[in-house]
PDB file of C-alpha atoms in Angstrom:
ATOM      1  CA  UNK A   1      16.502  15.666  10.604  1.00 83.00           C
ATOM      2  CA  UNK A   2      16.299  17.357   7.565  1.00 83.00           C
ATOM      3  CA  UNK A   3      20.564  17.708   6.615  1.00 88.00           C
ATOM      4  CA  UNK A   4      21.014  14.074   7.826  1.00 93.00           C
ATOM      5  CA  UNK A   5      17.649  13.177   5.904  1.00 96.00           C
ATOM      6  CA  UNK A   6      16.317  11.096   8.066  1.00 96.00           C
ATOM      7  CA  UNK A   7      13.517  10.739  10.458  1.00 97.00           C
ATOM      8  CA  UNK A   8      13.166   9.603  13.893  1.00 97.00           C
ATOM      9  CA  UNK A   9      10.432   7.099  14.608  1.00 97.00           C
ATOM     10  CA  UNK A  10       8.540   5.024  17.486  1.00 97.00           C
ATOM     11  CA  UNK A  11       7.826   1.619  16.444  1.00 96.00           C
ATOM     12  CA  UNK A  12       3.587   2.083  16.606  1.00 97.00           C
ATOM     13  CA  UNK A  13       4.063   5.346  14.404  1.00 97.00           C
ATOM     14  CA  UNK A  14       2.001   3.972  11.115  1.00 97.00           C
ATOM     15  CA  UNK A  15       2.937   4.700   7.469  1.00 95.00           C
ATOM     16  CA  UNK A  16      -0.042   7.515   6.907  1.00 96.00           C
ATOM     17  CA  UNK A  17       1.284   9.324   9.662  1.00 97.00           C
ATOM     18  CA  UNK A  18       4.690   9.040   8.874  1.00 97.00           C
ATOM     19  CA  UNK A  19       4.256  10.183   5.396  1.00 95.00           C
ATOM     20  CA  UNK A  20       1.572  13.160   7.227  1.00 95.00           C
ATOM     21  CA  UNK A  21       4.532  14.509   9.076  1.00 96.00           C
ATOM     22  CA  UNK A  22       7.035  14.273   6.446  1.00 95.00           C
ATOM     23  CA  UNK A  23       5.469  15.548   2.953  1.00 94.00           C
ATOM     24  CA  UNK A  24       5.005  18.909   4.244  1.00 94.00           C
ATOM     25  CA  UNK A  25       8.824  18.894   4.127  1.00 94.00           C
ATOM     26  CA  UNK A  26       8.890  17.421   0.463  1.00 94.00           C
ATOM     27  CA  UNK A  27      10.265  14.383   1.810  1.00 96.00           C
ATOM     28  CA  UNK A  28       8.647  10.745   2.391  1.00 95.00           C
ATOM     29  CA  UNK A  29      10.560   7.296   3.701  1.00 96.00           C
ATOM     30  CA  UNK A  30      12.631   5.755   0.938  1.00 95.00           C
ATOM     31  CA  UNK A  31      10.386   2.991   0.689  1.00 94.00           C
ATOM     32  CA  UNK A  32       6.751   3.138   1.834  1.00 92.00           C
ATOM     33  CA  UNK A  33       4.796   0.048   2.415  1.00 89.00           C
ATOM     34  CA  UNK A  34       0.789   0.606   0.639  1.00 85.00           C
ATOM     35  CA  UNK A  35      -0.587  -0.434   3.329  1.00 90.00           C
ATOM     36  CA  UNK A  36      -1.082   3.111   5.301  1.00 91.00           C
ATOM     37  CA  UNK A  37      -1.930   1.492   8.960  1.00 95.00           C
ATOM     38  CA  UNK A  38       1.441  -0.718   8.371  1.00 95.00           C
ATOM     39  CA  UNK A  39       3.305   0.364  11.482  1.00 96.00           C
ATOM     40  CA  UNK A  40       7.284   1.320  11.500  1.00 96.00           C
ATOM     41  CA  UNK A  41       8.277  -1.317  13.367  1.00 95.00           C
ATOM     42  CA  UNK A  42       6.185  -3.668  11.773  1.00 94.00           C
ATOM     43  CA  UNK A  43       7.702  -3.011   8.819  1.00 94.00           C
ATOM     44  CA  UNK A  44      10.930  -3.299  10.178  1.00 95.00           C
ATOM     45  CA  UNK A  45      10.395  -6.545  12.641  1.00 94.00           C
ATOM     46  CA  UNK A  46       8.536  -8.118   9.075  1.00 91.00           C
ATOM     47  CA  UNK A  47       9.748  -7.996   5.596  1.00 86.00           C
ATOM     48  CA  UNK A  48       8.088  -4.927   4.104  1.00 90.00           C
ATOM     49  CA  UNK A  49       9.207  -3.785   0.599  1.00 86.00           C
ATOM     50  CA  UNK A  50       7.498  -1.829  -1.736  1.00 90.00           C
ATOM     51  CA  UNK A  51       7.910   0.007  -5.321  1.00 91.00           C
ATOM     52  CA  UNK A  52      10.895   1.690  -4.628  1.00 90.00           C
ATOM     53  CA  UNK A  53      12.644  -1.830  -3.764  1.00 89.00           C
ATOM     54  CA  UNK A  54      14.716  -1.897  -6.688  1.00 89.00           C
ATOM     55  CA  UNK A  55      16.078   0.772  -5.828  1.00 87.00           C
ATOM     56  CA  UNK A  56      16.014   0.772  -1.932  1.00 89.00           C
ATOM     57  CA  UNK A  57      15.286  -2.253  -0.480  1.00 90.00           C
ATOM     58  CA  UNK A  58      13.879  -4.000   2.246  1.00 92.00           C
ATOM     59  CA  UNK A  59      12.259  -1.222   4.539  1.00 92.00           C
ATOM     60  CA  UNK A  60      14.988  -2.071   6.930  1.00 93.00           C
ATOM     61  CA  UNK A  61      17.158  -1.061   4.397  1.00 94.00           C
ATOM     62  CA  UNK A  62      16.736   2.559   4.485  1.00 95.00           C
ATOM     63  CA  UNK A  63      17.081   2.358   8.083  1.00 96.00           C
ATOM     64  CA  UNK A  64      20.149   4.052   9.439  1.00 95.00           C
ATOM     65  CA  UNK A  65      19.910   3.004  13.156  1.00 96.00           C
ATOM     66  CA  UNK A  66      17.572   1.015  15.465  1.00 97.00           C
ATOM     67  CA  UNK A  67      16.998   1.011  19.159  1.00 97.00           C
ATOM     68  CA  UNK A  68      16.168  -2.326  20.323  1.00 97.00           C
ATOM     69  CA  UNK A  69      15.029  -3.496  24.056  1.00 97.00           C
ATOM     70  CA  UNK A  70      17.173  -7.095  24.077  1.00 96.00           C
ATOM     71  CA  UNK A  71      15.196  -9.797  26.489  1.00 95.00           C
ATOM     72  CA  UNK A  72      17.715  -8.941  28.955  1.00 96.00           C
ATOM     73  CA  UNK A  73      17.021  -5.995  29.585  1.00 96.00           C
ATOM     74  CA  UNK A  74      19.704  -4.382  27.801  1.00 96.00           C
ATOM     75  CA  UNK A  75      18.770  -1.098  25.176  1.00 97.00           C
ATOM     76  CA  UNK A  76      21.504  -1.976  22.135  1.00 96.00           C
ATOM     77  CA  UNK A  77      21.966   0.712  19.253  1.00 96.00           C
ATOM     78  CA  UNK A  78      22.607  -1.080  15.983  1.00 97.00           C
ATOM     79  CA  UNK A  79      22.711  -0.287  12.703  1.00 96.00           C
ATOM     80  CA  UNK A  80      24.437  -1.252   9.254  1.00 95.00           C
ATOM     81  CA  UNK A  81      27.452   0.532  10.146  1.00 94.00           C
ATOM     82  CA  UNK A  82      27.893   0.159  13.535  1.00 93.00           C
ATOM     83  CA  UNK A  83      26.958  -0.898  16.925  1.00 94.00           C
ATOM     84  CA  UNK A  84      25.182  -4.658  17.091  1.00 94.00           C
ATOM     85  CA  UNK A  85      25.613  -5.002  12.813  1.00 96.00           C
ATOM     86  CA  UNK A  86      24.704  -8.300  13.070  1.00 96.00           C
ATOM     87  CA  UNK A  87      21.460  -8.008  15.192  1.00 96.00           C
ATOM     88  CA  UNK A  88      20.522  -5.226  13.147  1.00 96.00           C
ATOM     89  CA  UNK A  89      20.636  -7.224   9.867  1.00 95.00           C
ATOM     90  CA  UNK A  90      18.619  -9.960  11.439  1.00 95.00           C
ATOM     91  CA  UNK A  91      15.422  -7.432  12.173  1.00 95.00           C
ATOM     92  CA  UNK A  92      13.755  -7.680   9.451  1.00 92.00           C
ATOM     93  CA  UNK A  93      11.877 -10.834   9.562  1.00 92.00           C
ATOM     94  CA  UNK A  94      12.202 -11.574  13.135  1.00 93.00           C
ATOM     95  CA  UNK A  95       8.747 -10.244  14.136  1.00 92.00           C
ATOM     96  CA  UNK A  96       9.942  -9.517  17.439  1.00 90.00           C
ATOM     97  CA  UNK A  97      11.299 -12.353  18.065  1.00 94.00           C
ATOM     98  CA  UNK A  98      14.871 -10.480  18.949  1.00 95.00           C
ATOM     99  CA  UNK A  99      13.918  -7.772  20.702  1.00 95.00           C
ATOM    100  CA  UNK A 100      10.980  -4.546  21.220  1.00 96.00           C
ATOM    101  CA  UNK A 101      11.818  -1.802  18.533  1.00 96.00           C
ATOM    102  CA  UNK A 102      11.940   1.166  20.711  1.00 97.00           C
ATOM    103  CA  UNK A 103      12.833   3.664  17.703  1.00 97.00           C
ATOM    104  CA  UNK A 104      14.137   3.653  14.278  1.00 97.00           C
ATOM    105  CA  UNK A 105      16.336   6.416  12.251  1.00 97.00           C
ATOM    106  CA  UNK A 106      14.521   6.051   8.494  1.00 97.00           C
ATOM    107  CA  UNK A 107      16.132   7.301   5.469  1.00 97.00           C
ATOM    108  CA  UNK A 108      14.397  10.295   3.597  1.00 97.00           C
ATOM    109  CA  UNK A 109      14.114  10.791   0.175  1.00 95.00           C
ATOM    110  CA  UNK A 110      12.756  14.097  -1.973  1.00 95.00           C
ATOM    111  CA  UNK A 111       9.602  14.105  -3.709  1.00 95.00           C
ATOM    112  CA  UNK A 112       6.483  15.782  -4.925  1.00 93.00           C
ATOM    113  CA  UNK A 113       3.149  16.055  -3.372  1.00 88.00           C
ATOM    114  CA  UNK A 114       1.754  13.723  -6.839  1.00 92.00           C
ATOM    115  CA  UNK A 115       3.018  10.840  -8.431  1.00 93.00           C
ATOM    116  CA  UNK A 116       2.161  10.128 -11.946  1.00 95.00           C
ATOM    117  CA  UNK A 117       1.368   6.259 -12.778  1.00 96.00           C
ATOM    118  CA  UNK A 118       1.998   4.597 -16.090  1.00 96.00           C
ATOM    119  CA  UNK A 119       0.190   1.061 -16.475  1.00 96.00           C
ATOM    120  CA  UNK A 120       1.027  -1.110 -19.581  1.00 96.00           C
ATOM    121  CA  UNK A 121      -0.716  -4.719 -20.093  1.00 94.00           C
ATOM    122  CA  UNK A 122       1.174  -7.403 -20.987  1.00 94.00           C
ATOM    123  CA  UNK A 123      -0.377 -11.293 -22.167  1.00 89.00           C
ATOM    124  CA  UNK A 124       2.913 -12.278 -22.322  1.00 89.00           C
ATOM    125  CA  UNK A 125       4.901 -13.286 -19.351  1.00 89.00           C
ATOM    126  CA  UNK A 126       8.128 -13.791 -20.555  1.00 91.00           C
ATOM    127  CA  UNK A 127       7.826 -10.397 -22.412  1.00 94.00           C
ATOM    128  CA  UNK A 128       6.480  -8.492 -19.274  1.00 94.00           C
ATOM    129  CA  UNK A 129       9.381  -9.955 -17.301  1.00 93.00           C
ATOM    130  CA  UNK A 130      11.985  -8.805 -19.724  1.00 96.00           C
ATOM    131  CA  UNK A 131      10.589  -4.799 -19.625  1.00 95.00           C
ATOM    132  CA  UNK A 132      10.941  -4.894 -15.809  1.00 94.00           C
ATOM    133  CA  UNK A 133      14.024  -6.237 -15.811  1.00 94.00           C
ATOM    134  CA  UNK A 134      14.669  -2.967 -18.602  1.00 94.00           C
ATOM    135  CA  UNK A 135      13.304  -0.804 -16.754  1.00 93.00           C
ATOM    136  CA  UNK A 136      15.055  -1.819 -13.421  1.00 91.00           C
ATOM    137  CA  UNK A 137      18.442  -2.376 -14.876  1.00 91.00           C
ATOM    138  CA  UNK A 138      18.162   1.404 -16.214  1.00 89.00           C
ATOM    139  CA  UNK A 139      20.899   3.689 -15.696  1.00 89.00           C
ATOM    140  CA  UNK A 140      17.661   6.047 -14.700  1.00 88.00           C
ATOM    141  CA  UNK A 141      14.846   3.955 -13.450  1.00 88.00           C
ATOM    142  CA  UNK A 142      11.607   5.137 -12.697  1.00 91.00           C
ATOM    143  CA  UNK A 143      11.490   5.531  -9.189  1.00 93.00           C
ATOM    144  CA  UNK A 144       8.213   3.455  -8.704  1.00 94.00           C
ATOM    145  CA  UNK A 145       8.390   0.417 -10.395  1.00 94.00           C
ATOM    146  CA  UNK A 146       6.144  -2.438  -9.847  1.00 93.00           C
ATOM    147  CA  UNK A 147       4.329  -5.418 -11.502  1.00 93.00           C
ATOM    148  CA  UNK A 148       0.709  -7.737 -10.524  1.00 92.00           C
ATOM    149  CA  UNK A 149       0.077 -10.958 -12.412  1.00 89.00           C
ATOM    150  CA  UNK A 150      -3.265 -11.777 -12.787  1.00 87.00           C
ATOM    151  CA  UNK A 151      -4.749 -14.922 -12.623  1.00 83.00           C
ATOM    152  CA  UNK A 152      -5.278 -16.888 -16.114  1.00 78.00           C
ATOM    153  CA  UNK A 153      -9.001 -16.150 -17.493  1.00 73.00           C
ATOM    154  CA  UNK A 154     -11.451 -18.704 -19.843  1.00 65.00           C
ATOM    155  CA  UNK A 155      -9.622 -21.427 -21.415  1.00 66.00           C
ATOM    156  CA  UNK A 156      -6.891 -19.169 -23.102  1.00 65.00           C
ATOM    157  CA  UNK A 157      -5.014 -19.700 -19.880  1.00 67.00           C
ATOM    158  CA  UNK A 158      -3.234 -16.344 -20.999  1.00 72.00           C
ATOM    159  CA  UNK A 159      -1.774 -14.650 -17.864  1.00 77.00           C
ATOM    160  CA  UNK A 160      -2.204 -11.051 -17.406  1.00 88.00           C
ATOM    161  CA  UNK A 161       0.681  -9.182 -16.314  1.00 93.00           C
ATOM    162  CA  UNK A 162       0.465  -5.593 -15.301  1.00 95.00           C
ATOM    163  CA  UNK A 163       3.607  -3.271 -15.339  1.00 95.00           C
ATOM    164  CA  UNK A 164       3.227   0.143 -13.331  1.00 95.00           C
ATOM    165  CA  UNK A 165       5.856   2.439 -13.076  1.00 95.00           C
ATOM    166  CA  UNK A 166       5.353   5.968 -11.294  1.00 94.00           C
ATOM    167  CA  UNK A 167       7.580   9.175 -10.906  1.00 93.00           C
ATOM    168  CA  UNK A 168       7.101  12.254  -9.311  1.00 92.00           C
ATOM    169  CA  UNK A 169       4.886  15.017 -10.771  1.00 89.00           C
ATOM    170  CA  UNK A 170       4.411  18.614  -9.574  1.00 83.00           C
TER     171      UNK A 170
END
């Protein structure tokens, strides 16, 4: 639904094809787990977050609405705003335990076909930390924002800290 920017999604529906059926439009999910055979309503029913989680969320999050089958039998329409509020908060990390995700409304965001990545190595923790908490306290973050520690090498002990941030790129 392009004016409501959102897409309508079965639970089994995996990120690649999501993101298949949704760039031709120049939009993508507002948060997009790396994993491409991550399934919609595994990302919902688990915890899945991404580079775009400081500015979006959880992947439940940028969920407007969820159709869940209750044990009962019962098909209850929830969301943030209405319906079952409180069984739609408690999704995410249930792993099923609540219910079967029979479809999901996800929030849509504009992009570009190409992102363009910045990396920046850091030896210093404490320093590395204090950028990304810059960069995601910015009035204008970027819109990808991550960071991987690596594991101390030799007898330095020095972590490695890796900062990536990403924005769109015709």
């Amino acid at each position: 639904d392009e004016q409501r920017m959102v897409a309508v999604v079965e639970p089994l529906v995996t990120m690649e094809k999501l993101v298949d059926k949704t760039l031709p439009f120049g939009v993508i999910p507002k948060v997009v787990p790396e994993f491409k055979h991550i399934t919609v309503g595994g990302a919902v029913m688990g915890t899945a977050l991404e580079s775009t989680s400081h500015a979006h969320g959880l992947f439940l999050d940028v969920c407007e609405r969820a159709e869940v089958l209750l044990p009962d039998g019962r098909v209850e329409l929830c969301g943030p705003r209405e319906g079952d509020v409180e069984l739609f908060h408690a999704l995410s990390g249930s792993y099923g335990t609540l219910g079967m995700l029979l479809k999901v409304e996800i929030g849509l965001v504009r992009c570009t076909p190409f992102v363009k990545v910045c990396y920046t190595l850091y030896t210093d923790t404490d320093k590395a930390m204090l950028r990304l908490m810059e960069l995601t306290d910015s009035p204008s973050p970027s819109p990808f924002i991550e960071a991987i520690e690596l594991p101390p090498k030799g007898r330095s002990g020095n972590e490695t800290v890796v900062l990536i941030q990403g924005s769109y790129y015709e």
